[in-house]
CSV table of C-alpha atoms in Angstrom, one decimal:
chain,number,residue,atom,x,y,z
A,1,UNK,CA,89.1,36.9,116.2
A,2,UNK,CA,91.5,39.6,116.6
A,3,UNK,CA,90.5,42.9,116.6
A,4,UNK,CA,93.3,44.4,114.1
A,5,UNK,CA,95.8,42.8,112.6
A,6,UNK,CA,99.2,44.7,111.9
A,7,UNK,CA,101.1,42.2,108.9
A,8,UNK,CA,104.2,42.2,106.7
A,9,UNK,CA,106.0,44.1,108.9
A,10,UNK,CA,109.7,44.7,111.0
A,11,UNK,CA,108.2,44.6,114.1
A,12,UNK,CA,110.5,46.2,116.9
A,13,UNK,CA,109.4,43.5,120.1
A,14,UNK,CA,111.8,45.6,122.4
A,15,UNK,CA,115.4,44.0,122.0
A,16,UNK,CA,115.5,43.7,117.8
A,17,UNK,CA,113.6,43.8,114.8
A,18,UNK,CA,111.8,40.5,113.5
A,19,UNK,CA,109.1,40.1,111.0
A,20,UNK,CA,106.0,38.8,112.2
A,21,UNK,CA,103.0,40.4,112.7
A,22,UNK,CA,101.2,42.3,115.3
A,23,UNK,CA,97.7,41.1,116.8
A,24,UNK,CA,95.5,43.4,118.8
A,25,UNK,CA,92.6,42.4,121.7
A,26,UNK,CA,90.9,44.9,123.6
A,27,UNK,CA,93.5,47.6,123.1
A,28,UNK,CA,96.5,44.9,124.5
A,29,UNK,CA,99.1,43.4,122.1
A,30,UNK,CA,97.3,39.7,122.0
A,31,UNK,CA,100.0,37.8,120.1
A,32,UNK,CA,103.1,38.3,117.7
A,33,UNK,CA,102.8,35.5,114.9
A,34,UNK,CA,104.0,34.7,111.5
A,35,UNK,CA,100.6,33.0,110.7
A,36,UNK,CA,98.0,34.9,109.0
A,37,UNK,CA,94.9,35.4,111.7
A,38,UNK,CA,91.6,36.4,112.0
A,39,UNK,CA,91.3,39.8,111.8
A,40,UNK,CA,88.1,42.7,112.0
A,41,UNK,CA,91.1,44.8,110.2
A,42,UNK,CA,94.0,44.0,108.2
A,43,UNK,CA,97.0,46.8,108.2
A,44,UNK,CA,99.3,45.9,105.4
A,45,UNK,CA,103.0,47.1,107.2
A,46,UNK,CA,104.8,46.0,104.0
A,47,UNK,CA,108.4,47.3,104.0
A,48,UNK,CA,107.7,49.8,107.0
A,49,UNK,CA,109.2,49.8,110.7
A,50,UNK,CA,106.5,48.9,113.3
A,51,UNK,CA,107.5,50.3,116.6
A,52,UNK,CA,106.3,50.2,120.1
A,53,UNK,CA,104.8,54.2,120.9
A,54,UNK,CA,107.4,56.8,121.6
A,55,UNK,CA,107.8,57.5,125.5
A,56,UNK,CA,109.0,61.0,126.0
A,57,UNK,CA,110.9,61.2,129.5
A,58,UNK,CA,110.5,64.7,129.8
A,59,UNK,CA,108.1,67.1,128.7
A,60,UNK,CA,106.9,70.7,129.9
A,61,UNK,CA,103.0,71.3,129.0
A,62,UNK,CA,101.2,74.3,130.7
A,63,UNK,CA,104.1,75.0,132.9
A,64,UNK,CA,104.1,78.7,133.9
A,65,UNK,CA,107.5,80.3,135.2
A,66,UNK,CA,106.7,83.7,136.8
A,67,UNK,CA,104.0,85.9,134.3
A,68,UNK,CA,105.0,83.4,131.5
A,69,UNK,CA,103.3,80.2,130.2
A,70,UNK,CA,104.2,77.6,127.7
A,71,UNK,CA,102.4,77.4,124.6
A,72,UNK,CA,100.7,74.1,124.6
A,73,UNK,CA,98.4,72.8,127.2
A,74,UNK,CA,98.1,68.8,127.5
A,75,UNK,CA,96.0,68.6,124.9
A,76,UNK,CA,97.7,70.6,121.8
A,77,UNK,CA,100.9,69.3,123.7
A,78,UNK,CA,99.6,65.5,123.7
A,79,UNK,CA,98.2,65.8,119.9
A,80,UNK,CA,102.1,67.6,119.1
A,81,UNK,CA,103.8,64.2,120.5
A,82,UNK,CA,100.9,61.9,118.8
A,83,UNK,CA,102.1,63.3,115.7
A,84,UNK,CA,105.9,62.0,116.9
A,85,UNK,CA,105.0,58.8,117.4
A,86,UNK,CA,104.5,59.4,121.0
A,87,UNK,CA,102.2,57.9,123.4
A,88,UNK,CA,103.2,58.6,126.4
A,89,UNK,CA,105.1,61.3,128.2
A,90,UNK,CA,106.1,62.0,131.3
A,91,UNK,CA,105.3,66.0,132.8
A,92,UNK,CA,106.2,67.5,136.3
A,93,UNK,CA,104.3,68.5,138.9
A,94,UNK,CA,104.7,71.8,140.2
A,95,UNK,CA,107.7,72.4,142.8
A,96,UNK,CA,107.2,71.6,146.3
A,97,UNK,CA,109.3,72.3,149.5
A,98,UNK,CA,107.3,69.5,151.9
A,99,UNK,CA,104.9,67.0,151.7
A,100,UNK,CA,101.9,68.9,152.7
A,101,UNK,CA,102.2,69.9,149.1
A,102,UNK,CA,102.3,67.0,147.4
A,103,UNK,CA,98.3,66.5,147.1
A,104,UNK,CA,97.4,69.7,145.9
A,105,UNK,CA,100.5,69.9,143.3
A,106,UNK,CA,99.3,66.2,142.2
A,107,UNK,CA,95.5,67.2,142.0
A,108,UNK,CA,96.3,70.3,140.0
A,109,UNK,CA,98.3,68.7,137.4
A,110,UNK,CA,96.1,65.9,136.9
A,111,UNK,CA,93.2,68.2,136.2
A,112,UNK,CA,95.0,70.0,133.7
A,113,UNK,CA,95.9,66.7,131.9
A,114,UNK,CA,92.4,65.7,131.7
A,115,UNK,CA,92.5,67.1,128.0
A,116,UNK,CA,95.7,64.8,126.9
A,117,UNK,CA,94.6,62.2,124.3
A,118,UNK,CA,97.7,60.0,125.2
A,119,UNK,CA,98.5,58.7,128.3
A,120,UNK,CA,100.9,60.0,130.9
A,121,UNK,CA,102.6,60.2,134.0
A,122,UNK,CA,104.4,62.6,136.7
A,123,UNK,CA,107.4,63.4,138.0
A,124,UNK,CA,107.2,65.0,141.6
A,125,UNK,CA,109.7,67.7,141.5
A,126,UNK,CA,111.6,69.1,144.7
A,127,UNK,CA,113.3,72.6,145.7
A,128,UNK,CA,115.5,72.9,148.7
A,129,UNK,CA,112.7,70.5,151.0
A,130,UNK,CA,112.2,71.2,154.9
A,131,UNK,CA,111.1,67.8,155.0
A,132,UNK,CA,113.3,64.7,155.4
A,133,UNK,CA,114.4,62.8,152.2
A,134,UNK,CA,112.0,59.7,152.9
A,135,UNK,CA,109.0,61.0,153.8
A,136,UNK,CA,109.3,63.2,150.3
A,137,UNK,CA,110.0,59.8,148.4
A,138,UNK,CA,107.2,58.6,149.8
A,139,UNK,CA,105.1,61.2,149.2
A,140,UNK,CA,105.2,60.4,145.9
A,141,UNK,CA,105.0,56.9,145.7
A,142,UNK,CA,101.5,57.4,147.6
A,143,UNK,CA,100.3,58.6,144.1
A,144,UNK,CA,102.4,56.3,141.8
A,145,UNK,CA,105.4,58.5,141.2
A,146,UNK,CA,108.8,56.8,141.9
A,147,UNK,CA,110.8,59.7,140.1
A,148,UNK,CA,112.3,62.7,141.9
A,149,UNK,CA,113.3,65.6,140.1
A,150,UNK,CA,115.5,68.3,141.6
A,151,UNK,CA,117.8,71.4,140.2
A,152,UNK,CA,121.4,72.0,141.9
A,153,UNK,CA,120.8,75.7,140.6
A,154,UNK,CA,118.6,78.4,141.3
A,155,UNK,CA,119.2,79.0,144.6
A,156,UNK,CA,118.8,83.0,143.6
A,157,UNK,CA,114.9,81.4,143.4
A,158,UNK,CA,115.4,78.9,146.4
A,159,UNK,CA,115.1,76.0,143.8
A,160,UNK,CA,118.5,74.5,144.4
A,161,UNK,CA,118.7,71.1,146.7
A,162,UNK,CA,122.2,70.8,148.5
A,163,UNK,CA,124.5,68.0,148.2
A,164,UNK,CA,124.0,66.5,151.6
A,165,UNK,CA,120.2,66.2,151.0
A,166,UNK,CA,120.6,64.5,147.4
A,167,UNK,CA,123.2,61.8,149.2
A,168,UNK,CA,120.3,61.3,151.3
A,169,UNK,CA,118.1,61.1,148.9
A,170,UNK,CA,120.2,58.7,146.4
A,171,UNK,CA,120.3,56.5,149.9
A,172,UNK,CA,116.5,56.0,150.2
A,173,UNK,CA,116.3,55.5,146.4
A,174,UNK,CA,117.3,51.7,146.2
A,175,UNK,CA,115.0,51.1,149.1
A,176,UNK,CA,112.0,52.6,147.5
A,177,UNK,CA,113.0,51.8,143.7
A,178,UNK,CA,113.0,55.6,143.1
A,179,UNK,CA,114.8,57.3,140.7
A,180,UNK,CA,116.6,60.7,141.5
A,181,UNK,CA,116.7,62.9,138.7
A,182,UNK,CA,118.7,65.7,138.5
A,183,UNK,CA,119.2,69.5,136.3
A,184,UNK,CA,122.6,69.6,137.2
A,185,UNK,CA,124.5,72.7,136.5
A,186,UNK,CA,127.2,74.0,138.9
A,187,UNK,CA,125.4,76.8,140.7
A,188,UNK,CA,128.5,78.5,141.9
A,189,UNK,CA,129.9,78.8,138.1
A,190,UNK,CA,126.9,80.4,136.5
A,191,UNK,CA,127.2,84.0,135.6
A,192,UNK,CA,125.1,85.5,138.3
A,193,UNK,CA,124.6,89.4,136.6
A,194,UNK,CA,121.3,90.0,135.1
A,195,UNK,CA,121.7,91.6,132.7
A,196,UNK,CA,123.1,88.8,130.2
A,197,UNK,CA,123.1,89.3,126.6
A,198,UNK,CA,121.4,87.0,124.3
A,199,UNK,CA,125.5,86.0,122.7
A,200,UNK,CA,126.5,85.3,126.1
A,201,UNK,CA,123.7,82.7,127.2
A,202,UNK,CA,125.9,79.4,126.9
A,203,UNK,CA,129.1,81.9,127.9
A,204,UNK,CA,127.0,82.9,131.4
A,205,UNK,CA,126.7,78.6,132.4
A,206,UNK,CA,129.5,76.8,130.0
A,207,UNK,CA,129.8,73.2,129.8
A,208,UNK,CA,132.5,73.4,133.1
A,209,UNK,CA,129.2,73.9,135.0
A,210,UNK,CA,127.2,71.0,133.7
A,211,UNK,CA,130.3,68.9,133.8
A,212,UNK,CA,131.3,69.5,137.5
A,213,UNK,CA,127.8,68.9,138.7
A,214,UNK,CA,127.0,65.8,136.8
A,215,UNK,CA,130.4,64.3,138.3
A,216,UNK,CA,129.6,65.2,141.5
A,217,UNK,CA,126.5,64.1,141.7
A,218,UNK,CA,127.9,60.4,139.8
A,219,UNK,CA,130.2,60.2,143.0
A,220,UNK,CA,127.5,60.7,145.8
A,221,UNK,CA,125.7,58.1,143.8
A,222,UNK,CA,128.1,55.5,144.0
A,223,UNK,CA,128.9,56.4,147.2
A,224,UNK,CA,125.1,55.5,148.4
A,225,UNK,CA,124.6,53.4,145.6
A,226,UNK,CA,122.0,55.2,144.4
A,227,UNK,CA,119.6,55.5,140.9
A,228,UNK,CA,120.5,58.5,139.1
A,229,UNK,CA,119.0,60.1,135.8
A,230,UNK,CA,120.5,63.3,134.2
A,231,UNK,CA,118.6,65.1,132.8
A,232,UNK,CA,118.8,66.6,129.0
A,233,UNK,CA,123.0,66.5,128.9
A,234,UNK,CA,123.9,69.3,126.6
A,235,UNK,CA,127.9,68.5,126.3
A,236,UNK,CA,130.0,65.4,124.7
A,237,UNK,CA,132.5,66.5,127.4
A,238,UNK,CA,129.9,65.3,130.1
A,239,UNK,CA,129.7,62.2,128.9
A,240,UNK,CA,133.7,61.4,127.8
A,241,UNK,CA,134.4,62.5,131.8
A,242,UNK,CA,131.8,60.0,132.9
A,243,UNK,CA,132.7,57.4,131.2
A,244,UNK,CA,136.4,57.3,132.2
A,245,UNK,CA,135.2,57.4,135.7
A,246,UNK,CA,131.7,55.8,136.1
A,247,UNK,CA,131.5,53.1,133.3
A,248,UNK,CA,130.3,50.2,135.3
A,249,UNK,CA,127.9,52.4,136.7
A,250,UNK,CA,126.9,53.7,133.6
A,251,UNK,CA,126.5,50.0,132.2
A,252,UNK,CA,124.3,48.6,134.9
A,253,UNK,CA,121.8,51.7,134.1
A,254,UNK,CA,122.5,52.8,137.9
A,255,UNK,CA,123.5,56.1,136.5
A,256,UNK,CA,121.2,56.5,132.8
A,257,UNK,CA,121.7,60.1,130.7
A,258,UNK,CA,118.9,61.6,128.6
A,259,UNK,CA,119.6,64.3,125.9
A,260,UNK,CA,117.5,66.0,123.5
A,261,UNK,CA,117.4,66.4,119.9
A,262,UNK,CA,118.7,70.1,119.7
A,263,UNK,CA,121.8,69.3,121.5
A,264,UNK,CA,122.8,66.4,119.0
A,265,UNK,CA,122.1,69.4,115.9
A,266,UNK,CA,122.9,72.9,116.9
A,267,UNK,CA,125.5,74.5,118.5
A,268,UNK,CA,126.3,78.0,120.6
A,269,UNK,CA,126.8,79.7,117.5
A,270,UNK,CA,123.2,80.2,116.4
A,271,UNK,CA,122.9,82.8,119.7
A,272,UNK,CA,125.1,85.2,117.5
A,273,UNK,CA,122.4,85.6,115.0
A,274,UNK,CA,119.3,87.4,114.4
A,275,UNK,CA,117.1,84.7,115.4
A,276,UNK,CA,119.0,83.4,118.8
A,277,UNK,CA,116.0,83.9,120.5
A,278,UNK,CA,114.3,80.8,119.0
A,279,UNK,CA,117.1,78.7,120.6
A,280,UNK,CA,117.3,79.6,124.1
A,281,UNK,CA,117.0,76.6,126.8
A,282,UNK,CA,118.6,75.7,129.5
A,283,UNK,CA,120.9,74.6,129.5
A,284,UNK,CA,122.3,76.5,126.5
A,285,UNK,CA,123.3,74.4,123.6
A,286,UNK,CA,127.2,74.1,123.4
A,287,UNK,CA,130.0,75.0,121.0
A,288,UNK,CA,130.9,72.5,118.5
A,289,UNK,CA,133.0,70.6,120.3
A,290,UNK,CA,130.7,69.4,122.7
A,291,UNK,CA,128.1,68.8,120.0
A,292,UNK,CA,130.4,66.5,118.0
A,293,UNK,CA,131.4,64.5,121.2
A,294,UNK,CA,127.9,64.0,122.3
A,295,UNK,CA,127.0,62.3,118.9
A,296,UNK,CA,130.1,60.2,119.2
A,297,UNK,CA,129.2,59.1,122.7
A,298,UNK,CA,125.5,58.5,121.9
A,299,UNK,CA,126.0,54.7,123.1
A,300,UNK,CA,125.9,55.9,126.4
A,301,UNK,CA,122.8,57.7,126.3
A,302,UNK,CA,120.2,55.7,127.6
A,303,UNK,CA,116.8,57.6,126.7
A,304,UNK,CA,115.9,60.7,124.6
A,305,UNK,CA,113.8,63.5,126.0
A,306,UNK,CA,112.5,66.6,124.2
A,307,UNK,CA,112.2,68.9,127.5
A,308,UNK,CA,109.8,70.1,125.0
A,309,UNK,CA,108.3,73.6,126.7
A,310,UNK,CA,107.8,76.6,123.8
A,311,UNK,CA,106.8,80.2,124.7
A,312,UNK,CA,105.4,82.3,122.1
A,313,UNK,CA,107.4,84.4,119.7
A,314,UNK,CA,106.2,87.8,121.6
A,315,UNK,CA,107.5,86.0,124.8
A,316,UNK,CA,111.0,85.2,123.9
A,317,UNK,CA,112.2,87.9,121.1
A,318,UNK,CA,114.0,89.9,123.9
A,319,UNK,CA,118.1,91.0,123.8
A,320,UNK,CA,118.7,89.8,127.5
A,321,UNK,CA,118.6,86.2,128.6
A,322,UNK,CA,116.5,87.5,131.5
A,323,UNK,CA,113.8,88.8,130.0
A,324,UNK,CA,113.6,85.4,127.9
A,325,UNK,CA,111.9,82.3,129.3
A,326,UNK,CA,113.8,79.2,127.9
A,327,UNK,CA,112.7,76.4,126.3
A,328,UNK,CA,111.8,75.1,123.0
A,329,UNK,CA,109.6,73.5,121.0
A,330,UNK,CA,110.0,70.2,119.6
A,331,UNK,CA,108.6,67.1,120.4
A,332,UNK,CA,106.3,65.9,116.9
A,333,UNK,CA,110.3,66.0,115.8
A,334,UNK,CA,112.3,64.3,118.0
A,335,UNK,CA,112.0,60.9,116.3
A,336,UNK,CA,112.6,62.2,112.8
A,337,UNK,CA,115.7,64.0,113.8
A,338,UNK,CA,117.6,61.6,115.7
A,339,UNK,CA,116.7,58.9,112.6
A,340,UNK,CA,118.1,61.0,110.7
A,341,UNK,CA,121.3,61.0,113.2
A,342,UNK,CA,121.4,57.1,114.0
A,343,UNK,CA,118.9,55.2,111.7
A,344,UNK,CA,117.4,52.3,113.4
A,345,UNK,CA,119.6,52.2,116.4
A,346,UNK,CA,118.0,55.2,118.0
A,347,UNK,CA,114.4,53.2,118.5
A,348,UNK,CA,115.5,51.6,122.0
A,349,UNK,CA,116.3,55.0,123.4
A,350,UNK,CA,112.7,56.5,123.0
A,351,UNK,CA,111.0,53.3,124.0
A,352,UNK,CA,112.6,50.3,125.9
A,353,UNK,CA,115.4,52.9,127.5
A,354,UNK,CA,112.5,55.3,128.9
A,355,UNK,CA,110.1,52.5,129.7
A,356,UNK,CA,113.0,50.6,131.9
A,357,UNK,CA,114.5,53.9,133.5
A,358,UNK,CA,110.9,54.7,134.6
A,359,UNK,CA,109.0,51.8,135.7
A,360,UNK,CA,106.1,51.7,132.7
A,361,UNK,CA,108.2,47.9,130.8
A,362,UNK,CA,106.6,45.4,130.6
A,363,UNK,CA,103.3,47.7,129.8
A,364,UNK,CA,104.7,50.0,127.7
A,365,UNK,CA,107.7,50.1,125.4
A,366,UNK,CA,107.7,46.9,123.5
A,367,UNK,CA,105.6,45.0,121.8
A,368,UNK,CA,105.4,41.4,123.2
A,369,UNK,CA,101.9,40.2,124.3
A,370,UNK,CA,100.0,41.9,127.1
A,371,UNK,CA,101.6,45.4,126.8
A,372,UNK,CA,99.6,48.4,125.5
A,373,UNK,CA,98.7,48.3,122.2
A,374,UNK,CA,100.7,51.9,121.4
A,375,UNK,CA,102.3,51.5,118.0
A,376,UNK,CA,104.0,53.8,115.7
A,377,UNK,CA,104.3,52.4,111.5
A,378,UNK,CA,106.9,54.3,110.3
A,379,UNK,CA,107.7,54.5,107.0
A,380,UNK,CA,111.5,54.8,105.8
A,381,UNK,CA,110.6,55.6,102.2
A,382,UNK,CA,108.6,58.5,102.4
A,383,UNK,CA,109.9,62.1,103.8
A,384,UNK,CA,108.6,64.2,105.7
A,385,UNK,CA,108.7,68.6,105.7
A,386,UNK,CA,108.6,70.5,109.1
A,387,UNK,CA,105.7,72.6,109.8
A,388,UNK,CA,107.2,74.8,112.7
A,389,UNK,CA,107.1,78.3,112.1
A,390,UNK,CA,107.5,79.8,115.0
A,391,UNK,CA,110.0,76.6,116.4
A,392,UNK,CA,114.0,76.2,115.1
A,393,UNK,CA,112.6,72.8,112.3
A,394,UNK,CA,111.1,74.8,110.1
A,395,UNK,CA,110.8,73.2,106.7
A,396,UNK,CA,113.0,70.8,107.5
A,397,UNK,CA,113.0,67.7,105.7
A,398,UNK,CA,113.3,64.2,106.8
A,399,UNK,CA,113.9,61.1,105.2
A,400,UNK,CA,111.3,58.7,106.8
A,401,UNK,CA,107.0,59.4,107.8
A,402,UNK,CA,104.8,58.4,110.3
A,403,UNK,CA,102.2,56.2,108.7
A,404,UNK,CA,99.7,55.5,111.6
A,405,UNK,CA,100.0,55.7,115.1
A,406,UNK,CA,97.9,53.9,117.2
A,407,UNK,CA,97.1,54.1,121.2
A,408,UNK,CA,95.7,51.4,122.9
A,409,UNK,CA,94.8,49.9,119.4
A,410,UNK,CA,92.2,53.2,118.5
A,411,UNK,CA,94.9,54.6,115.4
A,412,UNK,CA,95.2,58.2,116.2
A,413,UNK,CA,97.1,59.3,113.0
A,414,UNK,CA,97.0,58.2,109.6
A,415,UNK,CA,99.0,59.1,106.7
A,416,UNK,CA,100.9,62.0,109.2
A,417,UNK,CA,97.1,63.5,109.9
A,418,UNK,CA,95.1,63.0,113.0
A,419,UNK,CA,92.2,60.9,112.6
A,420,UNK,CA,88.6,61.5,113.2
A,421,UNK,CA,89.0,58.7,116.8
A,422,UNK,CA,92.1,61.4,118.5
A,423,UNK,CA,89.5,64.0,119.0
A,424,UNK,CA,87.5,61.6,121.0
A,425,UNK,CA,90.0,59.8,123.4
A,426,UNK,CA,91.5,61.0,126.1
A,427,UNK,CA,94.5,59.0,128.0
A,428,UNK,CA,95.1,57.5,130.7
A,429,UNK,CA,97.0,59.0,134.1
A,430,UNK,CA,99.6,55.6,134.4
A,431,UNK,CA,101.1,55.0,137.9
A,432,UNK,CA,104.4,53.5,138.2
A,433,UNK,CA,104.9,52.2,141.5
């Protein structure tokens, strides 16, 4: 006997939608199966979508940048994505410049996740190292991280990593199935005054910036043939240059581009209004041009991250850039809004796209037998209306609701609300090396 039975469905295995239904064993998909089973519980998924759990690449809970600290910790962060459909997320450990770091920056993240109700994993993250490329590869990998994330900017903060270092590092990443995963803005373009006005934020680092570091970075990669990820693209214009250049590369997933939500919806113009403040990131979103070619070239993007790190109102309501710490909120919407974009087609890029680019396929991301039993029912009939007052989707409404969404077969929400079980779970840390 199964434990729940999820029937009646279009079931999403991880490649196309099929109806069948979904069996559950000990908090593992047991078997996908047209037959009518055993069951201790019977979900009736008539005329709704039954996807694997939302993976979100790249998230930003607890993350303090100078006197400043994002809003949610891993728990109100965790229960935010639940509420997306997602059910697992990938966060960053604080910067480190050697490898005699890397325990303490693992040790301190994991204690603060010990709150998340969903599971998660780690990206080590780099700033101009002393140490070799290798040994900090390796550093990593000693704790189950095979993702390296770096910045070619900042080096007013000593954040930025040099060329020569990523070509060594996009060297070492075949041999050590690590992924190098890049903020890549053009640190000699960026506006370097302080004093920036809030209407000037995407006019102080303009799409040239991302552009010319992206493309760079695509070359050293091919040179060393090398795994790439770049990280939340803000312009159509990246993409249209890559593409000409760097197709095959782009096709074979040896180069894969994230973007978020915002940068698919909004554009430059919102800084010129009263509430700009609510929309500052970095990168900045981009004028409409770049907007309008980034939905057109959303075949090429291979997973959809949120980058999801809100401040406070009081934190951010400032008239200089510099007084502003950036990033947004976002991530219980990401789903809804890019459904609203690209229907049905944009499921692969927050589950099979992020699972494969990240080592966590076969366990998470599909729904064939033996993976996790994180499942989103999503209902296409029903709407949903924002609640995000202090965020930029305020009561906005959606065509399509979460009906239940269930990790490792314990259903967390139900009917859009948390259930009594999410406030006693916690997730799991998942290595993925």
């Amino acid at each position: 006997m199964y434990d729940i039975g999820i029937c009646n469905g279009s079931v999403y295995t991880g490649c196309s939608f099929v109806n069948t239904n979904v069996y559950i064993k000990d908090g593992k998909i047991a078997a996908l199966s047209t037959a009518s089973e055993d069951c201790k519980k019977l979900v009736d998924a008539h005329n709704k979508l039954v996807l694997p759990g939302f993976i979100d690449p790249h998230v930003h809970f607890h993350l303090t940048v100078g006197k400043n600290t994002s809003f949610n910790d891993f728990h109100t962060g965790s229960i935010a994505g639940v509420l997306g459909g997602v059910t697992t997320y990938i966060d960053f450990l604080d910067v480190i410049y050697n490898t005699a770091q890397m325990k303490a920056a693992f040790e301190d993240r994991c204690a603060l996740a010990k709150t998340s109700i969903t599971d998660y994993a780690f990206h080590t993250t780099i700033a101009n190292p002393t140490d070799c490329a290798d040994k900090m590869i390796k550093a990593g990998l000693d704790y189950g991280i095979n993702s390296v994330k770096l910045f070619t900017t900042y080096s007013d903060t000593n954040r930025r990593t040099f060329e020569r270092y990523i070509y060594d590092l996009l060297r070492y990443s075949r041999t050590y199935n690590t992924r190098i995963v890049c903020h890549s803005e053009h640190d000699d373009l960026i506006w370097k005054n302080k004093k920036i006005p809030l209407a000037d934020h995407e006019n102080s680092r303009p799409s040239i910036c991302e552009r010319t570091a992206v493309m760079t970075l695509a070359e050293i990669a091919r040179e060393a043939n090398g795994l790439l990820y770049i990280v939340h693209v803000s312009a159509g214009r990246t993409v249209d240059a890559l593409k000409t250049v760097y197709s095959e590369e782009l096709h074979n997933k040896q180069i894969i581009l994230e973007s978020c939500p915002h940068y698919f919806m909004f554009t430059s113009d919102v800084y010129k209004s009263a509430d700009g403040w609510k929309y500052t990131m970095t990168p900045p979103l981009r004028p409409e041009i770049d907007r309008a070619r980034l939905n057109a070239n959303i075949d090429y993007i291979s997973t959809i991250g949120t980058d999801h790190c809100p401040f406070t109102p009081d934190l951010k309501k400032h008239e200089y850039t510099c007084d502003i710490p950036m990033g947004i909120g976002g991530i219980t919407y990401s789903f809804l809004n890019m459904y609203a974009l690209f229907g049905k087609d944009i499921v692969a890029k927050f589950t099979t796209g992020p699972a494969k680019a990240y080592n966590l396929w076969p366990r998470k991301g599909n729904l064939l037998p033996g993976a996790d039993a994180d499942i989103v029912i999503f209902d296409e009939h029903k709407n949903t209306i924002a609640q995000d007052p202090d965020g930029i989707y305020d009561k906005k409404k959606y065509n399509g609701a979460f009906d239940s969404v269930y990790a490792h077969g314990i259903e967390l929400v139900h009917n859009g609300s948390l259930t009594q079980a999410a406030n006693e779970v916690t997730g799991e840390y998942v290595p993925r090396c």
